[in-house]
Short mmCIF file of C-alpha atoms in Angstrom, two decimals:
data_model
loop_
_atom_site.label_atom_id
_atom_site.label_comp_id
_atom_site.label_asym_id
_atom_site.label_seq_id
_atom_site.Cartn_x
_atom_site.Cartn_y
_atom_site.Cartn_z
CA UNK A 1 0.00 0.00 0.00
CA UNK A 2 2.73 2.36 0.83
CA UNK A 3 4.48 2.18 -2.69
CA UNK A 4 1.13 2.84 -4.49
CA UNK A 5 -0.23 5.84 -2.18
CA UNK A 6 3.48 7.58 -3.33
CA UNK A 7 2.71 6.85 -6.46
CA UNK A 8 -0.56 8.06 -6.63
CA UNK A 9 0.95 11.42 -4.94
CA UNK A 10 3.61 12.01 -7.28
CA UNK A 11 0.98 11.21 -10.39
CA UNK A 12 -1.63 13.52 -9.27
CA UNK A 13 0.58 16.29 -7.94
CA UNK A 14 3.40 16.34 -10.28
CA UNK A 15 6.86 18.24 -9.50
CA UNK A 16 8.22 19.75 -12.52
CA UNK A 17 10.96 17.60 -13.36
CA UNK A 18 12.39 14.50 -12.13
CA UNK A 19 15.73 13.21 -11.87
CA UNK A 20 18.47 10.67 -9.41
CA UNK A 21 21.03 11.35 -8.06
CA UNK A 22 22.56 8.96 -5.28
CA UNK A 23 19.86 6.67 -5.76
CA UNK A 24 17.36 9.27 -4.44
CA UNK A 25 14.63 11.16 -6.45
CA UNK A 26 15.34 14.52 -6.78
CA UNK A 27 12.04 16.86 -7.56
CA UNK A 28 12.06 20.26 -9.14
CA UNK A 29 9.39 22.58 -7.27
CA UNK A 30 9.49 25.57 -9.09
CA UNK A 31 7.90 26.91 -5.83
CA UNK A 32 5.34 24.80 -5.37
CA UNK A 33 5.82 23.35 -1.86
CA UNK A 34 7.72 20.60 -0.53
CA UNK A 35 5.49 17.80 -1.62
CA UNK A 36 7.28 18.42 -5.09
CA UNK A 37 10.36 19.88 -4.44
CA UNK A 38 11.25 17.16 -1.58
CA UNK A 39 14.21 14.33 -2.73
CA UNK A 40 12.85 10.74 -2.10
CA UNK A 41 15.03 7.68 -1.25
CA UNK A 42 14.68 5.55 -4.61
CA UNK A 43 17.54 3.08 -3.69
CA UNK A 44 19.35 1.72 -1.17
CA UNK A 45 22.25 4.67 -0.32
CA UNK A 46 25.02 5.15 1.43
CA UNK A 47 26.71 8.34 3.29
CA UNK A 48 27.76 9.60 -0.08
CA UNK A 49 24.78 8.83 -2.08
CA UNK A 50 22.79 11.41 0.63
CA UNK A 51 25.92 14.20 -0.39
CA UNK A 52 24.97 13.94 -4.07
CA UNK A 53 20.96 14.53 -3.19
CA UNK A 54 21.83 17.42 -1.38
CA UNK A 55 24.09 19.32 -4.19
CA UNK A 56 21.84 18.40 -6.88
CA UNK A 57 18.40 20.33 -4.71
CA UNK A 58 20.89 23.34 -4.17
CA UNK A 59 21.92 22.69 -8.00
CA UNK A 60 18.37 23.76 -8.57
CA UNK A 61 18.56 26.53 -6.44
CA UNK A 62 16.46 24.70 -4.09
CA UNK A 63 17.38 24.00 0.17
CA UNK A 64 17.49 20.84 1.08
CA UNK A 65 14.71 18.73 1.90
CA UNK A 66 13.94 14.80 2.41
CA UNK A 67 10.68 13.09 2.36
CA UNK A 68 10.68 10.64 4.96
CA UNK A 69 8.56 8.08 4.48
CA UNK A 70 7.69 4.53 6.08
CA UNK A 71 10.94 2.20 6.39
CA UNK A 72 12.87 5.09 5.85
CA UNK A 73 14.38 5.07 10.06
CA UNK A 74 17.95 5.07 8.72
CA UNK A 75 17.49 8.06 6.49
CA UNK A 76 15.50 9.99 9.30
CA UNK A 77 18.22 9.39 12.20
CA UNK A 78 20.73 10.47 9.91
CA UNK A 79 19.82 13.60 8.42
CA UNK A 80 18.90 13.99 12.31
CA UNK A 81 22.23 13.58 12.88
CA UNK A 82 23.40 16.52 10.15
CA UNK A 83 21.43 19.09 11.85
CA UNK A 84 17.68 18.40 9.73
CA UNK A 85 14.90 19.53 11.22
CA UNK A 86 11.62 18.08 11.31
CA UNK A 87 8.81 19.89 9.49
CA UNK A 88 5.06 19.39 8.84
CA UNK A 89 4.21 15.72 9.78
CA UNK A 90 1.51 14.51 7.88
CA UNK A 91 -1.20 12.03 7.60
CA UNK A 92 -1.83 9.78 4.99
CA UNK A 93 -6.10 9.07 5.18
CA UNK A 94 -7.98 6.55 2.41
CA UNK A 95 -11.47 5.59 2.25
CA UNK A 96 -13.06 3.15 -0.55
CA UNK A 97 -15.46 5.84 -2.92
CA UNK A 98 -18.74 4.23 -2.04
CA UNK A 99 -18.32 5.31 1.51
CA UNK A 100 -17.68 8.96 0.52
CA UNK A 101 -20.89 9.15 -1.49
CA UNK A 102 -23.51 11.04 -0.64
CA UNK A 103 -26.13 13.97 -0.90
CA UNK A 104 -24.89 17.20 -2.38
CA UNK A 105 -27.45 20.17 -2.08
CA UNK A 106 -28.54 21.51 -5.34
CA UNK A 107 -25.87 24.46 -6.33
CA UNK A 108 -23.59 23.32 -3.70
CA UNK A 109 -20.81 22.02 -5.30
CA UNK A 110 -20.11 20.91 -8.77
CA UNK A 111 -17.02 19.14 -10.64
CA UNK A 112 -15.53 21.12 -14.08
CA UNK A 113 -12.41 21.59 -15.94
CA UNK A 114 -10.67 23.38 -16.70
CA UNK A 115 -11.22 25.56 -13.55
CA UNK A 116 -13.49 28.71 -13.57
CA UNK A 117 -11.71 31.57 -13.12
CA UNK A 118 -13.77 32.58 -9.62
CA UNK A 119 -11.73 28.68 -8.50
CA UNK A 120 -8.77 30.16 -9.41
CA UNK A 121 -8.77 33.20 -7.53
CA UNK A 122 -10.30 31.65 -4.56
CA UNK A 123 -7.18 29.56 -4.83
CA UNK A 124 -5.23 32.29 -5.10
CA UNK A 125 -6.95 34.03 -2.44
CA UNK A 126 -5.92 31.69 -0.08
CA UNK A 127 -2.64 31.29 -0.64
CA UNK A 128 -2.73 28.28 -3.01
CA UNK A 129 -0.99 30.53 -6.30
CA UNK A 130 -0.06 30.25 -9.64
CA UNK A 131 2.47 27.93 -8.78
CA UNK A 132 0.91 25.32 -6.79
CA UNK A 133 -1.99 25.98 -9.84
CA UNK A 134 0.33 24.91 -12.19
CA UNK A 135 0.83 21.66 -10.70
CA UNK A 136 -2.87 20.99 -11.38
CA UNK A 137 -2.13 21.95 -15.17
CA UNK A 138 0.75 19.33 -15.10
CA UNK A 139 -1.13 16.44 -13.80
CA UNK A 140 -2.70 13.64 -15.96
CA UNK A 141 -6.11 13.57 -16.81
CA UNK A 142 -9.10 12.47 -15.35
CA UNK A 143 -8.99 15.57 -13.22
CA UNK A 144 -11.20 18.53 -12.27
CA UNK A 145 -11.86 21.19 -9.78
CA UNK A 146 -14.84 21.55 -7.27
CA UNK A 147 -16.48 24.35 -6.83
CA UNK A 148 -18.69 24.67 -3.84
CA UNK A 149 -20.80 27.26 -3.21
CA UNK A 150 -22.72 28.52 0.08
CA UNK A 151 -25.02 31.68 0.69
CA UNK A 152 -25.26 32.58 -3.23
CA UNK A 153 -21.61 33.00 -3.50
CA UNK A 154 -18.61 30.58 -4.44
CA UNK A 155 -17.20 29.77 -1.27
CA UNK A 156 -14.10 26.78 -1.31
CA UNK A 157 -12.46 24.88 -4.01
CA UNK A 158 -10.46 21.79 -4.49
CA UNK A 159 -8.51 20.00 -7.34
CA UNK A 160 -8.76 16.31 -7.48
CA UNK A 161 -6.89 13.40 -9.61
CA UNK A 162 -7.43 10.12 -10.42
CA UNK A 163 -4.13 7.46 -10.86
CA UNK A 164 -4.41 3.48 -10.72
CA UNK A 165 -7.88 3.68 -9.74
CA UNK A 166 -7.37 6.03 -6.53
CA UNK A 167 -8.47 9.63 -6.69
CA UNK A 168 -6.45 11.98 -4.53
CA UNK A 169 -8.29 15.35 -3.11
CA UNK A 170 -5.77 18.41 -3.15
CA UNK A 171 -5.86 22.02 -2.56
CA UNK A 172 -9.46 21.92 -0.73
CA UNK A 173 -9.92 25.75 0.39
CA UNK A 174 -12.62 27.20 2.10
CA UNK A 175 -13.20 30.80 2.52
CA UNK A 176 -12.38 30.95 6.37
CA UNK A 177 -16.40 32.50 7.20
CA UNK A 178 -17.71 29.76 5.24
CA UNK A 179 -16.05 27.14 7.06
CA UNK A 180 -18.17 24.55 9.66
CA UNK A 181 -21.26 24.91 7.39
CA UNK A 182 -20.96 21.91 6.01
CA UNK A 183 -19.14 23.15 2.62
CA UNK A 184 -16.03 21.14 2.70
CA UNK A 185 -18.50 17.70 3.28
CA UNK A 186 -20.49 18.27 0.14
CA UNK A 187 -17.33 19.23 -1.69
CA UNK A 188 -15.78 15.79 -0.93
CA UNK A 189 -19.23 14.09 -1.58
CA UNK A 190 -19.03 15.67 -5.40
CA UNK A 191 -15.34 15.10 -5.41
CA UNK A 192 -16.47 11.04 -4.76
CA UNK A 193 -19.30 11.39 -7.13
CA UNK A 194 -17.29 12.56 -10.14
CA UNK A 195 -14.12 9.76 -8.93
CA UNK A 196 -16.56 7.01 -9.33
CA UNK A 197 -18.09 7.98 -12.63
CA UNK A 198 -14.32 8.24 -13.71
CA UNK A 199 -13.10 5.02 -12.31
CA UNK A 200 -11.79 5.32 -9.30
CA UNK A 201 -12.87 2.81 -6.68
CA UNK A 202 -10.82 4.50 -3.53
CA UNK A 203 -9.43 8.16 -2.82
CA UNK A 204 -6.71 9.60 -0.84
CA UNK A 205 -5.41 12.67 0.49
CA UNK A 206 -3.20 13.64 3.06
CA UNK A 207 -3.15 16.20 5.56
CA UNK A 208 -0.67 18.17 8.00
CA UNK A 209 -1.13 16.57 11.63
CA UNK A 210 -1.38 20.33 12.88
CA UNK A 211 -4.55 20.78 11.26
CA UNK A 212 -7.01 19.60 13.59
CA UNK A 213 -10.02 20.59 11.69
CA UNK A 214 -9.24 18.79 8.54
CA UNK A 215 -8.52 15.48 10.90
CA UNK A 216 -11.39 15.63 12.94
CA UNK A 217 -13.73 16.17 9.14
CA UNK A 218 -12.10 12.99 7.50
CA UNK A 219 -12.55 10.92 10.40
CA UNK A 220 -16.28 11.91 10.31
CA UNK A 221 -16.74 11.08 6.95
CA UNK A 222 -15.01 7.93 7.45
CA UNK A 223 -11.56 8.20 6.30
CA UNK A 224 -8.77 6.11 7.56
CA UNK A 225 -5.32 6.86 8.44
CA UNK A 226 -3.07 4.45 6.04
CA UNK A 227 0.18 5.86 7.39
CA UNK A 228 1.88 8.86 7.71
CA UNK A 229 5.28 10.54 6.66
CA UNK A 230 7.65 13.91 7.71
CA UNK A 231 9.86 15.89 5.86
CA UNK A 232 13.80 16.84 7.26
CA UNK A 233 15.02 19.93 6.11
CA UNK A 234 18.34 22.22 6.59
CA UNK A 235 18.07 24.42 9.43
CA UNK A 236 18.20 28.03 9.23
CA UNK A 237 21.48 29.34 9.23
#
């Protein structure tokens, strides 16, 4: 399960480019965040092997940063070791698409691509920009945004993909006095809708551990935490 729901991530939410060095996968960001701009252990690797990761991320003009993801003890201790720091644990959830099925008020939310523009500046509004937008662009189709709606205006968005039968949610965003009104649960039920009438039979998503809200909705709607992973990444000098 573990090799598929990093698969699924790197599908749906695409860095720019993609390259080894070491043995470990080396992502270009171009900005937009560490899940694709992070290096990945692809190999086996050795003291060395870590050395030519971390010139080839500063190669791109990028700071350092590892993925650390189950099995991956070794790596974690020593980057540990080097002075790494631990940022934004996160939580892997997955529920099978029948489960996330269900009513969606009329005008609520509705799947479309490519994104309306009133998506993309809600995006952009809060603070998910033209370069986390132009991972969306990158990714394979089936895709699409949801747009949900709530007191005659459009209130959150989302971007979802679908890879080896699992659809993975991304970039949900709901205007902060629109949130707790049961927005973000009709967005996912669309979100499951669309997945199924696309092929999917599960979806993902993952989430930081620090957001409590997010946890506490998934578990509600019957998501289950698969697993979870942490990024390392240079102090501050």
């Amino acid at each position: 399960m573990t090799e598929q729901v990093f698969a699924v991530i790197d599908a749906t939410w695409p860095p720019a480019a993609r390259s080894e060095a070491g043995g470990f996968v080396i992502r270009e960001g171009k900005g937009g965040g560490s899940r694709v701009s992070a290096a990945s252990r692809g190999a086996p690797w050795e003291a060395c092997d870590l050395e030519a990761a971390i010139v080839a991320q500063r190669a791109l003009g990028q700071s350092p940063k590892f993925q650390i993801r189950p099995g991956d003890a070794a790596l974690d201790t020593t980057l540990e070791a080097r002075g790494f720091v631990v940022t934004d644990p996160t939580v892997i959830y997955d529920a099978p698409i029948d489960a996330l099925q269900g009513e969606v008020p009329p005008v609520t939310a509705f799947a479309h691509w490519p994104p309306l523009q009133i998506a993309r500046d809600l995006w952009t509004d809060l603070g998910i920009g033209p370069a986390r937008q132009a991972i969306m662009e990158r990714a394979d189709a089936p895709k699409c945004c949801i747009l949900g709606r709530k007191t005659d205006r459009a209130a959150g968005t989302m971007f979802v993909a679908i890879h080896d039968g699992v659809a993975m949610i991304h970039a949900l965003a709901i205007l902060p006095e629109m949130r707790r009104m049961g927005l973000a649960r009709a967005m996912i039920h669309e979100a499951a809708r669309w997945a199924a009438e696309n092929g999917a039979h599960r979806m993902m998503l993952v989430v930081t551990e620090a957001n409590a809200e997010a946890n506490a909705l998934y578990r509600v709607l019957g998501l289950e935490m698969i697993g979870r992973y942490h990024y390392r990444s240079e102090a501050a000098k």
